[in-house]
PDB file of C-alpha atoms in Angstrom:
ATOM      1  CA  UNK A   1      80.244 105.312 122.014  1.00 72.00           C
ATOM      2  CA  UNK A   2      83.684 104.716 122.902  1.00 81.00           C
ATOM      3  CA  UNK A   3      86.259 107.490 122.208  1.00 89.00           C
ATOM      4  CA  UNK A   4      89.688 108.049 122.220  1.00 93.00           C
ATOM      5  CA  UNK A   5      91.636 111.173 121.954  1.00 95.00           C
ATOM      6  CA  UNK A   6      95.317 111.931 120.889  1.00 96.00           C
ATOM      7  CA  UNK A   7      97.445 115.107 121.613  1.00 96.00           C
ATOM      8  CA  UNK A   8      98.840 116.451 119.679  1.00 97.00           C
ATOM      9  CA  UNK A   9      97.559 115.992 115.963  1.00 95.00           C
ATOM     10  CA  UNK A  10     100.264 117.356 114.597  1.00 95.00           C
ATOM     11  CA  UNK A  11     103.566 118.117 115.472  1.00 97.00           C
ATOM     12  CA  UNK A  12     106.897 119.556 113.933  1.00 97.00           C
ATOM     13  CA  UNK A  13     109.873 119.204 115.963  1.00 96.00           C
ATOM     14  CA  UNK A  14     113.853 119.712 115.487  1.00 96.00           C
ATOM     15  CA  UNK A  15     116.150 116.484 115.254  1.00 97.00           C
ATOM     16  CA  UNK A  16     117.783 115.539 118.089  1.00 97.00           C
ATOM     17  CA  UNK A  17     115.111 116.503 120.392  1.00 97.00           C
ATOM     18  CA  UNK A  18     112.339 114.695 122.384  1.00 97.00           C
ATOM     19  CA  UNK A  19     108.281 114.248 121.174  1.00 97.00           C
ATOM     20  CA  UNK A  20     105.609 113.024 123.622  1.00 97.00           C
ATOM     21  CA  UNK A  21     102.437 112.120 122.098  1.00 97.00           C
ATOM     22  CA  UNK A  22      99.364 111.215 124.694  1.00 97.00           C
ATOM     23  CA  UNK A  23      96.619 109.143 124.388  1.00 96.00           C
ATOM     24  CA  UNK A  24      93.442 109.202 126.078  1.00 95.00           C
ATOM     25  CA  UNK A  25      90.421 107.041 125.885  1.00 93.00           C
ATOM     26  CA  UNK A  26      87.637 109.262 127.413  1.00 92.00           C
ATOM     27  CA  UNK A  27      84.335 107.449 128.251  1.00 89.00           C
ATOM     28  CA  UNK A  28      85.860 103.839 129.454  1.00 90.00           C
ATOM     29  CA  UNK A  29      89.349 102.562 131.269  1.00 91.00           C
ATOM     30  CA  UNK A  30      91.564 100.782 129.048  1.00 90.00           C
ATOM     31  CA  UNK A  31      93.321  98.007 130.006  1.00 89.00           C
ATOM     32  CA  UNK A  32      95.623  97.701 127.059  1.00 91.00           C
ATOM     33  CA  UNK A  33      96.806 100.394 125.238  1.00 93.00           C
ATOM     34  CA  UNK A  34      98.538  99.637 121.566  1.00 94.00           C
ATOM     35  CA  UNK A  35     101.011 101.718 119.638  1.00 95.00           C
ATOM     36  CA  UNK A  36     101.266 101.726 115.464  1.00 94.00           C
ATOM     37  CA  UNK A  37     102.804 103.978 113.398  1.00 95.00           C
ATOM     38  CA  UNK A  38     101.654 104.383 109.689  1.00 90.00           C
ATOM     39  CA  UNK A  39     103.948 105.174 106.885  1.00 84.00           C
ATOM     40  CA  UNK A  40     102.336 107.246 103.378  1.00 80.00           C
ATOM     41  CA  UNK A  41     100.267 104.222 101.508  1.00 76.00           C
ATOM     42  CA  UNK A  42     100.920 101.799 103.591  1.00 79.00           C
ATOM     43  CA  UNK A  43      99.518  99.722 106.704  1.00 83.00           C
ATOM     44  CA  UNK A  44      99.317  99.732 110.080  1.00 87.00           C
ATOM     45  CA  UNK A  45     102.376  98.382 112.037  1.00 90.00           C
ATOM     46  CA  UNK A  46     102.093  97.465 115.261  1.00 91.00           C
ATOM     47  CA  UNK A  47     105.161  99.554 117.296  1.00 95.00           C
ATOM     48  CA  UNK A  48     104.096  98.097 120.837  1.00 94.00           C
ATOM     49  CA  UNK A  49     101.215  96.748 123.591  1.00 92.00           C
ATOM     50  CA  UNK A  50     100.959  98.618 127.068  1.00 91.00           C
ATOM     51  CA  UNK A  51      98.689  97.275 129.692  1.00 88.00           C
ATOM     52  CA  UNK A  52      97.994  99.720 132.495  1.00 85.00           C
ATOM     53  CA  UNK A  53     100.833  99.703 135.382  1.00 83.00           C
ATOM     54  CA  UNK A  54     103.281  97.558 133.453  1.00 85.00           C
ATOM     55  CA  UNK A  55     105.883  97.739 131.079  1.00 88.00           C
ATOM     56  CA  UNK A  56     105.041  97.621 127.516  1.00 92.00           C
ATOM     57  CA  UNK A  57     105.578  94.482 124.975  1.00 93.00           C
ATOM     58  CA  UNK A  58     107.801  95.760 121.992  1.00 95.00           C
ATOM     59  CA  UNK A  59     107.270  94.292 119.193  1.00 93.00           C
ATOM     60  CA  UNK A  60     110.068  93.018 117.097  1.00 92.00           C
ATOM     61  CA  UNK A  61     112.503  95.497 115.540  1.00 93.00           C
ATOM     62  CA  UNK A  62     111.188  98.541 117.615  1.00 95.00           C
ATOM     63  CA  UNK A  63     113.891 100.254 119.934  1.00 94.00           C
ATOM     64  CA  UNK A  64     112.706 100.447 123.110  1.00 93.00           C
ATOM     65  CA  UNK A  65     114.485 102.902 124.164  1.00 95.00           C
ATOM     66  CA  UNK A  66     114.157 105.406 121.480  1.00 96.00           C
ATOM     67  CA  UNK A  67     110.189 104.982 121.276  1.00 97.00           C
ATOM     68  CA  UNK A  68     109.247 105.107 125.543  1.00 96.00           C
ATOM     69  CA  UNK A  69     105.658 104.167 126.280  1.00 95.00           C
ATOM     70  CA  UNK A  70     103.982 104.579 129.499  1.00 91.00           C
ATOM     71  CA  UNK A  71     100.608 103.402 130.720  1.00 90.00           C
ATOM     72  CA  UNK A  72     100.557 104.953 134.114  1.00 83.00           C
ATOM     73  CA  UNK A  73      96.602 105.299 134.450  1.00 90.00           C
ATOM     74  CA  UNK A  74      93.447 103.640 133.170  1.00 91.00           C
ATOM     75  CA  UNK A  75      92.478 106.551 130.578  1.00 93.00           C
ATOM     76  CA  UNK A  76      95.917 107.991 129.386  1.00 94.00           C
ATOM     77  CA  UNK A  77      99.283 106.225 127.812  1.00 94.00           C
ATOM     78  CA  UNK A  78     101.710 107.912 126.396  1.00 96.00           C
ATOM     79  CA  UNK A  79     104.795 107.257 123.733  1.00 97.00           C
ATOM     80  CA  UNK A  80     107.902 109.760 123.955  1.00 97.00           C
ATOM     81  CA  UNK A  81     109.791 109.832 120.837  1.00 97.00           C
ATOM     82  CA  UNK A  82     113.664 110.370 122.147  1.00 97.00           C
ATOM     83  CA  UNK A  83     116.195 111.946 120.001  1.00 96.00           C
ATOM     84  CA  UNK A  84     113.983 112.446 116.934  1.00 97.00           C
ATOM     85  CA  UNK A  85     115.459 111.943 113.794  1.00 96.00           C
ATOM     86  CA  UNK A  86     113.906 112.622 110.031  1.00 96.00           C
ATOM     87  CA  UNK A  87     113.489 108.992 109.784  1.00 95.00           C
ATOM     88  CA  UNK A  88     110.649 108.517 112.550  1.00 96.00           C
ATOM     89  CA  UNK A  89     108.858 110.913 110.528  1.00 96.00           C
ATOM     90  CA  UNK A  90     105.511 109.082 110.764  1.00 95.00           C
ATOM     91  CA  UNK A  91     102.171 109.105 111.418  1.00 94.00           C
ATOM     92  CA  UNK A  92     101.676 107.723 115.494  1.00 96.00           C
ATOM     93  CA  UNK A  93      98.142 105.913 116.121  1.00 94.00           C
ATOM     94  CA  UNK A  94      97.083 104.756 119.422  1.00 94.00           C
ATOM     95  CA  UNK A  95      94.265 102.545 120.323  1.00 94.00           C
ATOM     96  CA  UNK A  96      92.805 101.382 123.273  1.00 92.00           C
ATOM     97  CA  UNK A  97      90.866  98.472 124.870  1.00 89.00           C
ATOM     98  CA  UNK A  98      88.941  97.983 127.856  1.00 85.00           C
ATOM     99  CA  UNK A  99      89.248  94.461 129.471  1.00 81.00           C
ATOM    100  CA  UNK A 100      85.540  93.584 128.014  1.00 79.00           C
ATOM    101  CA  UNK A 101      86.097  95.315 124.634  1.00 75.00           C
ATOM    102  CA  UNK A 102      87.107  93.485 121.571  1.00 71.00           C
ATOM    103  CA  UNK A 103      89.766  94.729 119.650  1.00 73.00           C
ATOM    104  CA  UNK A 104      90.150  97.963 120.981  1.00 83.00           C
ATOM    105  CA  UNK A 105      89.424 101.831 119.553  1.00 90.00           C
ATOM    106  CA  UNK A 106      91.594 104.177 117.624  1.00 92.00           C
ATOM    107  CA  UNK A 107      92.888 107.260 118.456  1.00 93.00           C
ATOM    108  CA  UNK A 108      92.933 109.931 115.493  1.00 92.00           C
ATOM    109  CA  UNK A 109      96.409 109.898 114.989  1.00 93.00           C
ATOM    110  CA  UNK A 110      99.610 112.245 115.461  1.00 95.00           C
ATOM    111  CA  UNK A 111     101.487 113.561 112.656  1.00 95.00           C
ATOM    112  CA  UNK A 112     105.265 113.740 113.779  1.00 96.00           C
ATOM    113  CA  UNK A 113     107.958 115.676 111.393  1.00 96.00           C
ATOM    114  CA  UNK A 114     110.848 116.079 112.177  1.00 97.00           C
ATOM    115  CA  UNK A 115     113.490 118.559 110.843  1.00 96.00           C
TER     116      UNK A 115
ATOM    117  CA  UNK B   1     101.169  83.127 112.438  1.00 82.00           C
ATOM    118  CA  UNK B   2      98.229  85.300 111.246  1.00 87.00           C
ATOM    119  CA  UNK B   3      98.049  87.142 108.162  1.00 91.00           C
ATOM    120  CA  UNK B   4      95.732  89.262 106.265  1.00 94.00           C
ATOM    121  CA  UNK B   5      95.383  89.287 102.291  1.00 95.00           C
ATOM    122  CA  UNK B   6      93.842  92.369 100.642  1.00 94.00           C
ATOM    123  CA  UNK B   7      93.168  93.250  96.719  1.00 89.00           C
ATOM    124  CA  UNK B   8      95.656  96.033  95.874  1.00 85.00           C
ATOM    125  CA  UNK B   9      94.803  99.394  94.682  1.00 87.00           C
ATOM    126  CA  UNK B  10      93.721 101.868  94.227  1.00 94.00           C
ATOM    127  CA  UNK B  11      90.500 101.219  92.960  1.00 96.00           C
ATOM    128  CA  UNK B  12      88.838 103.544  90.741  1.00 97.00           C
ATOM    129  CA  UNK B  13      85.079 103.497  90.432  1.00 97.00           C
ATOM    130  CA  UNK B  14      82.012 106.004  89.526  1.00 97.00           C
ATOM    131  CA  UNK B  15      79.192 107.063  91.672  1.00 97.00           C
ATOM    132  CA  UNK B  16      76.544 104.384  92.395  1.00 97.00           C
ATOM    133  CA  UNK B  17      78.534 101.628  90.865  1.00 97.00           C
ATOM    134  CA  UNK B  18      78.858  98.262  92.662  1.00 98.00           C
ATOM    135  CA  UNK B  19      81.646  97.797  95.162  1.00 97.00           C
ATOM    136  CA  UNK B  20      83.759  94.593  96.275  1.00 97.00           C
ATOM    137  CA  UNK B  21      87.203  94.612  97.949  1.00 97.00           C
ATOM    138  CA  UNK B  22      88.601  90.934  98.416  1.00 97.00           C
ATOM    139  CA  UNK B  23      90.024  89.985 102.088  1.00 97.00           C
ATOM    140  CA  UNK B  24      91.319  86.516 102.877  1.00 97.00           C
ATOM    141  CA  UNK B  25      92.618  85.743 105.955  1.00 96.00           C
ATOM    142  CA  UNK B  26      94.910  82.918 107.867  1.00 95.00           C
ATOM    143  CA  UNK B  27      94.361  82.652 111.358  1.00 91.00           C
ATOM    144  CA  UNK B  28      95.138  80.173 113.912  1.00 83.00           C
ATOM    145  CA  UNK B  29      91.710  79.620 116.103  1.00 81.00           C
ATOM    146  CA  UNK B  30      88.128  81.479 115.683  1.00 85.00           C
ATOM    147  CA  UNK B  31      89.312  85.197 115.375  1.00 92.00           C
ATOM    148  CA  UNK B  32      87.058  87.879 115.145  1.00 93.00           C
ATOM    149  CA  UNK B  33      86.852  90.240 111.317  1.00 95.00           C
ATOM    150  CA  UNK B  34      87.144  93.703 111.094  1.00 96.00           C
ATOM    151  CA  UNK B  35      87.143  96.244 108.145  1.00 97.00           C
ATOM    152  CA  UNK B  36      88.218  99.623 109.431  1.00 95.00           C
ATOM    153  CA  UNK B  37      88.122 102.625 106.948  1.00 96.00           C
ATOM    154  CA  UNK B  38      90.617 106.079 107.239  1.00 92.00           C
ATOM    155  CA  UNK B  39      90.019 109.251 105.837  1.00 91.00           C
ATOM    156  CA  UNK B  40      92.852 111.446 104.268  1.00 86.00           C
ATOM    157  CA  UNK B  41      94.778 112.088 107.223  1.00 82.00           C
ATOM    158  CA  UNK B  42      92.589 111.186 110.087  1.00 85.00           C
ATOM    159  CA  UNK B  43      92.963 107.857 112.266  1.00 86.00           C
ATOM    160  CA  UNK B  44      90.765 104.311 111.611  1.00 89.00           C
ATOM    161  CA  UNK B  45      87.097 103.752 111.788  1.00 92.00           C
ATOM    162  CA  UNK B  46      85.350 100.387 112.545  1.00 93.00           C
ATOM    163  CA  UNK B  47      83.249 100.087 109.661  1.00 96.00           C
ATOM    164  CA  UNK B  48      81.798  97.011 110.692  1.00 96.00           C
ATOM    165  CA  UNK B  49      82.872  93.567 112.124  1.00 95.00           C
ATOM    166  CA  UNK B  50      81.907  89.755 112.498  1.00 96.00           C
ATOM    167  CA  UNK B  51      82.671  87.512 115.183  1.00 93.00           C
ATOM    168  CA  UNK B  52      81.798  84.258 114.346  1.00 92.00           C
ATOM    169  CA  UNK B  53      81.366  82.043 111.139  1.00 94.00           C
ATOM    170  CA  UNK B  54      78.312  82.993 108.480  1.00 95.00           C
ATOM    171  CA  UNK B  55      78.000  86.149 110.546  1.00 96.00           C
ATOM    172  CA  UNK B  56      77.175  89.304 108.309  1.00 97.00           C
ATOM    173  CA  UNK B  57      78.443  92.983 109.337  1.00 97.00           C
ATOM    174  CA  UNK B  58      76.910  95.824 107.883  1.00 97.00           C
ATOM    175  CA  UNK B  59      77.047  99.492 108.452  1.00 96.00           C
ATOM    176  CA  UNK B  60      76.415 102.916 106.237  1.00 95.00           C
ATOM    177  CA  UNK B  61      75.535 100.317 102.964  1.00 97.00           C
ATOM    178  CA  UNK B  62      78.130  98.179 103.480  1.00 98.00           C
ATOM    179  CA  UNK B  63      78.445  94.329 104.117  1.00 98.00           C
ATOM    180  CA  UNK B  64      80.822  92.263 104.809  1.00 98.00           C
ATOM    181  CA  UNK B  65      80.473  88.157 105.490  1.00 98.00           C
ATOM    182  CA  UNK B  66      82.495  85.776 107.149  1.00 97.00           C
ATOM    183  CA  UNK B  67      82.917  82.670 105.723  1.00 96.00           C
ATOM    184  CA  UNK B  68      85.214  80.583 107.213  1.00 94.00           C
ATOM    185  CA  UNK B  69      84.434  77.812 104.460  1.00 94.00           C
ATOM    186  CA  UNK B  70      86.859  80.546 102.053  1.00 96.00           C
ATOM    187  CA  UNK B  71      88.362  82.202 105.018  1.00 96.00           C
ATOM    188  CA  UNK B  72      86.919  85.720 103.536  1.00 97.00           C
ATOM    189  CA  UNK B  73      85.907  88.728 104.313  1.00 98.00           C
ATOM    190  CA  UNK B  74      85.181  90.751 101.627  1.00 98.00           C
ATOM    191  CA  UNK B  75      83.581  94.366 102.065  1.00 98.00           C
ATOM    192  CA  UNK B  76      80.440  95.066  99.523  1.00 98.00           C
ATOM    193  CA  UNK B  77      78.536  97.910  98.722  1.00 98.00           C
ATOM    194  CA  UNK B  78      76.166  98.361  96.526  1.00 97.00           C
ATOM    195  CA  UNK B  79      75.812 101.989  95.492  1.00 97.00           C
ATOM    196  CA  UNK B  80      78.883 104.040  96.137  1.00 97.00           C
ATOM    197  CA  UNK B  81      79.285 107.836  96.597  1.00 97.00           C
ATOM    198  CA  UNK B  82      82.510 110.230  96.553  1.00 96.00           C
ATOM    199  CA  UNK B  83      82.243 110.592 100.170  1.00 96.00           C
ATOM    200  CA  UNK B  84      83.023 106.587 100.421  1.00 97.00           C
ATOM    201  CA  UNK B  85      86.682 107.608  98.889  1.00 96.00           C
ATOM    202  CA  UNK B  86      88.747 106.495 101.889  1.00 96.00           C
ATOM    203  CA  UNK B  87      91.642 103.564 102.205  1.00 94.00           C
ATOM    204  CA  UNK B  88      89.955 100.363 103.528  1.00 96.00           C
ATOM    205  CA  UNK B  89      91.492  98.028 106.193  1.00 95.00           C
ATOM    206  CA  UNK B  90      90.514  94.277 107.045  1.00 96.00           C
ATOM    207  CA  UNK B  91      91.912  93.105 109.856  1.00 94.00           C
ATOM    208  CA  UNK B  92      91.365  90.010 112.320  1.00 93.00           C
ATOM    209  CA  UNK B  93      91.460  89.894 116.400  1.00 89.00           C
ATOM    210  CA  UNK B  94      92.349  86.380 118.272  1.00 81.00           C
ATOM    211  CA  UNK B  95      92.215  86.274 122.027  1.00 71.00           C
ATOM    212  CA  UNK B  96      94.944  84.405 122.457  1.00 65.00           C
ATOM    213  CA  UNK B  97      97.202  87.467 120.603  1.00 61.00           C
ATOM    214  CA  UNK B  98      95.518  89.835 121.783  1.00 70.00           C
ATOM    215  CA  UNK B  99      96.647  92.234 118.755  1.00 80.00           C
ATOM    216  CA  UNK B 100      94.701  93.164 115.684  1.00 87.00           C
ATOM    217  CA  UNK B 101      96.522  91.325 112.354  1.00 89.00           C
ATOM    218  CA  UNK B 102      96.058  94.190 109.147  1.00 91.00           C
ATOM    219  CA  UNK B 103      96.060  93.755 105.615  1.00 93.00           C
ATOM    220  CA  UNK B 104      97.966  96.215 103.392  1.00 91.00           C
ATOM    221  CA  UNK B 105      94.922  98.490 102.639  1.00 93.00           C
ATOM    222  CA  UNK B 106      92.632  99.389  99.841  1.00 95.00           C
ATOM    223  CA  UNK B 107      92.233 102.748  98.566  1.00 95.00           C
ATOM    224  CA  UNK B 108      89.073 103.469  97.352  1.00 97.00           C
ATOM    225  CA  UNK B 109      88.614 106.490  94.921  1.00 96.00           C
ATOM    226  CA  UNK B 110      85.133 107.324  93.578  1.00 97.00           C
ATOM    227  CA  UNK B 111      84.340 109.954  90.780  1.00 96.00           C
ATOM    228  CA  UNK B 112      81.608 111.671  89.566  1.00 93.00           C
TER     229      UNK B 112
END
């Protein structure tokens, strides 16, 4: 079936400095590429949609330009966390969807801390 | 705008006992149901999904049925075991968003 990796799974960086989480769907190309991040006990929330070779959608109340994503390819997107703070401590979860697939497949998730 | 409606937890339950979690959903069009489950610090896992009205997923025990007469979802199992301890997500998909729509979660806890 249809898998999708993330890299790293866990990561503890200083504040102030920059994070770049990748995600790659492995067996299929995905056309869209969407961003959540997950808070302890609580749901998913959307950060942002990337479809390959264009700029991503932001959804409302997510800085753009603190939370970069880039879809450059088919298999592999990636969000770079700029000028980490303790407060985007968080858990990062991509997923990914091919232009036939349905609602897309998850990634296993990043943990980000920040210090 | 979409939204997604699910019990709160956590729930609490012993092996083999009978399982329902409650979804509702509002939805603009036909969208597409979903109940994804995550393990203690790993990502989601389609569980199972329906597409279209009176359609039935099922997967690993358990069922889910989508009846757009209630506009529910909700996940059954019949017989669960401590390995189905896990937070439970219902979610819907419509084309025209093209964005999956959670609900807040379910945590499941089962004891021996």
């Amino acid at each position: 079936g249809a898998v999708v990796s993330q890299h790293p799974s866990w990561v503890i960086c200083k504040s102030g400095t920059s994070v770049k989480i990748e995600c790659r769907s492995l067996d299929f190309q995905a056309t869209t590429m969407f961003w959540y991040r997950q808070f302890p006990k609580q749901s998913l929330m959307l950060m942002a949609t990337s479809n390959e070779g264009s700029k991503a959608t932001y959804e409302q109340g997510v800085e753009k330009d603190k939370f970069l994503i880039n879809h450059a390819s088919l298999t592999l997107s990636t969000l770079t966390v700029t000028s980490a703070h303790p407060e985007d401590s968080s858990f990062y979860i991509c997923s990914a969807k091919s232009s036939s697939g349905l609602a897309g497949v998850f990634g296993p998730g990043t943990r980000l801390t920040v210090t | 705008g979409n939204s997604v409606t699910q019990m709160e937890g956590p729930v609490t339950l012993s092996e083999e006992a009978f399982l329902t979690i409650n979804c509702t959903y509002t939805a603009t069009g036909y969208p597409s149901l979903f109940w994804y489950v995550q393990y203690p610090g790993e990502g989601l896992q389609l569980l199972l999904k329906a597409t279209k009205a009176d359609d039935k997923g099922s997967n690993k025990g358990f069922e889910a049925t989508y009846r757009k007469e209630t506009t529910s979802f909700h996940l059954e199992k019949g017989s669960v075991q401590v390995s189905d301890s896990a937070v439970y997500f219902c979610a819907l998909f419509t084309g025209g968003g093209n964005k999956l729509t959670f609900g807040t979660g379910t945590q499941l806890k089962v004891e021996l």
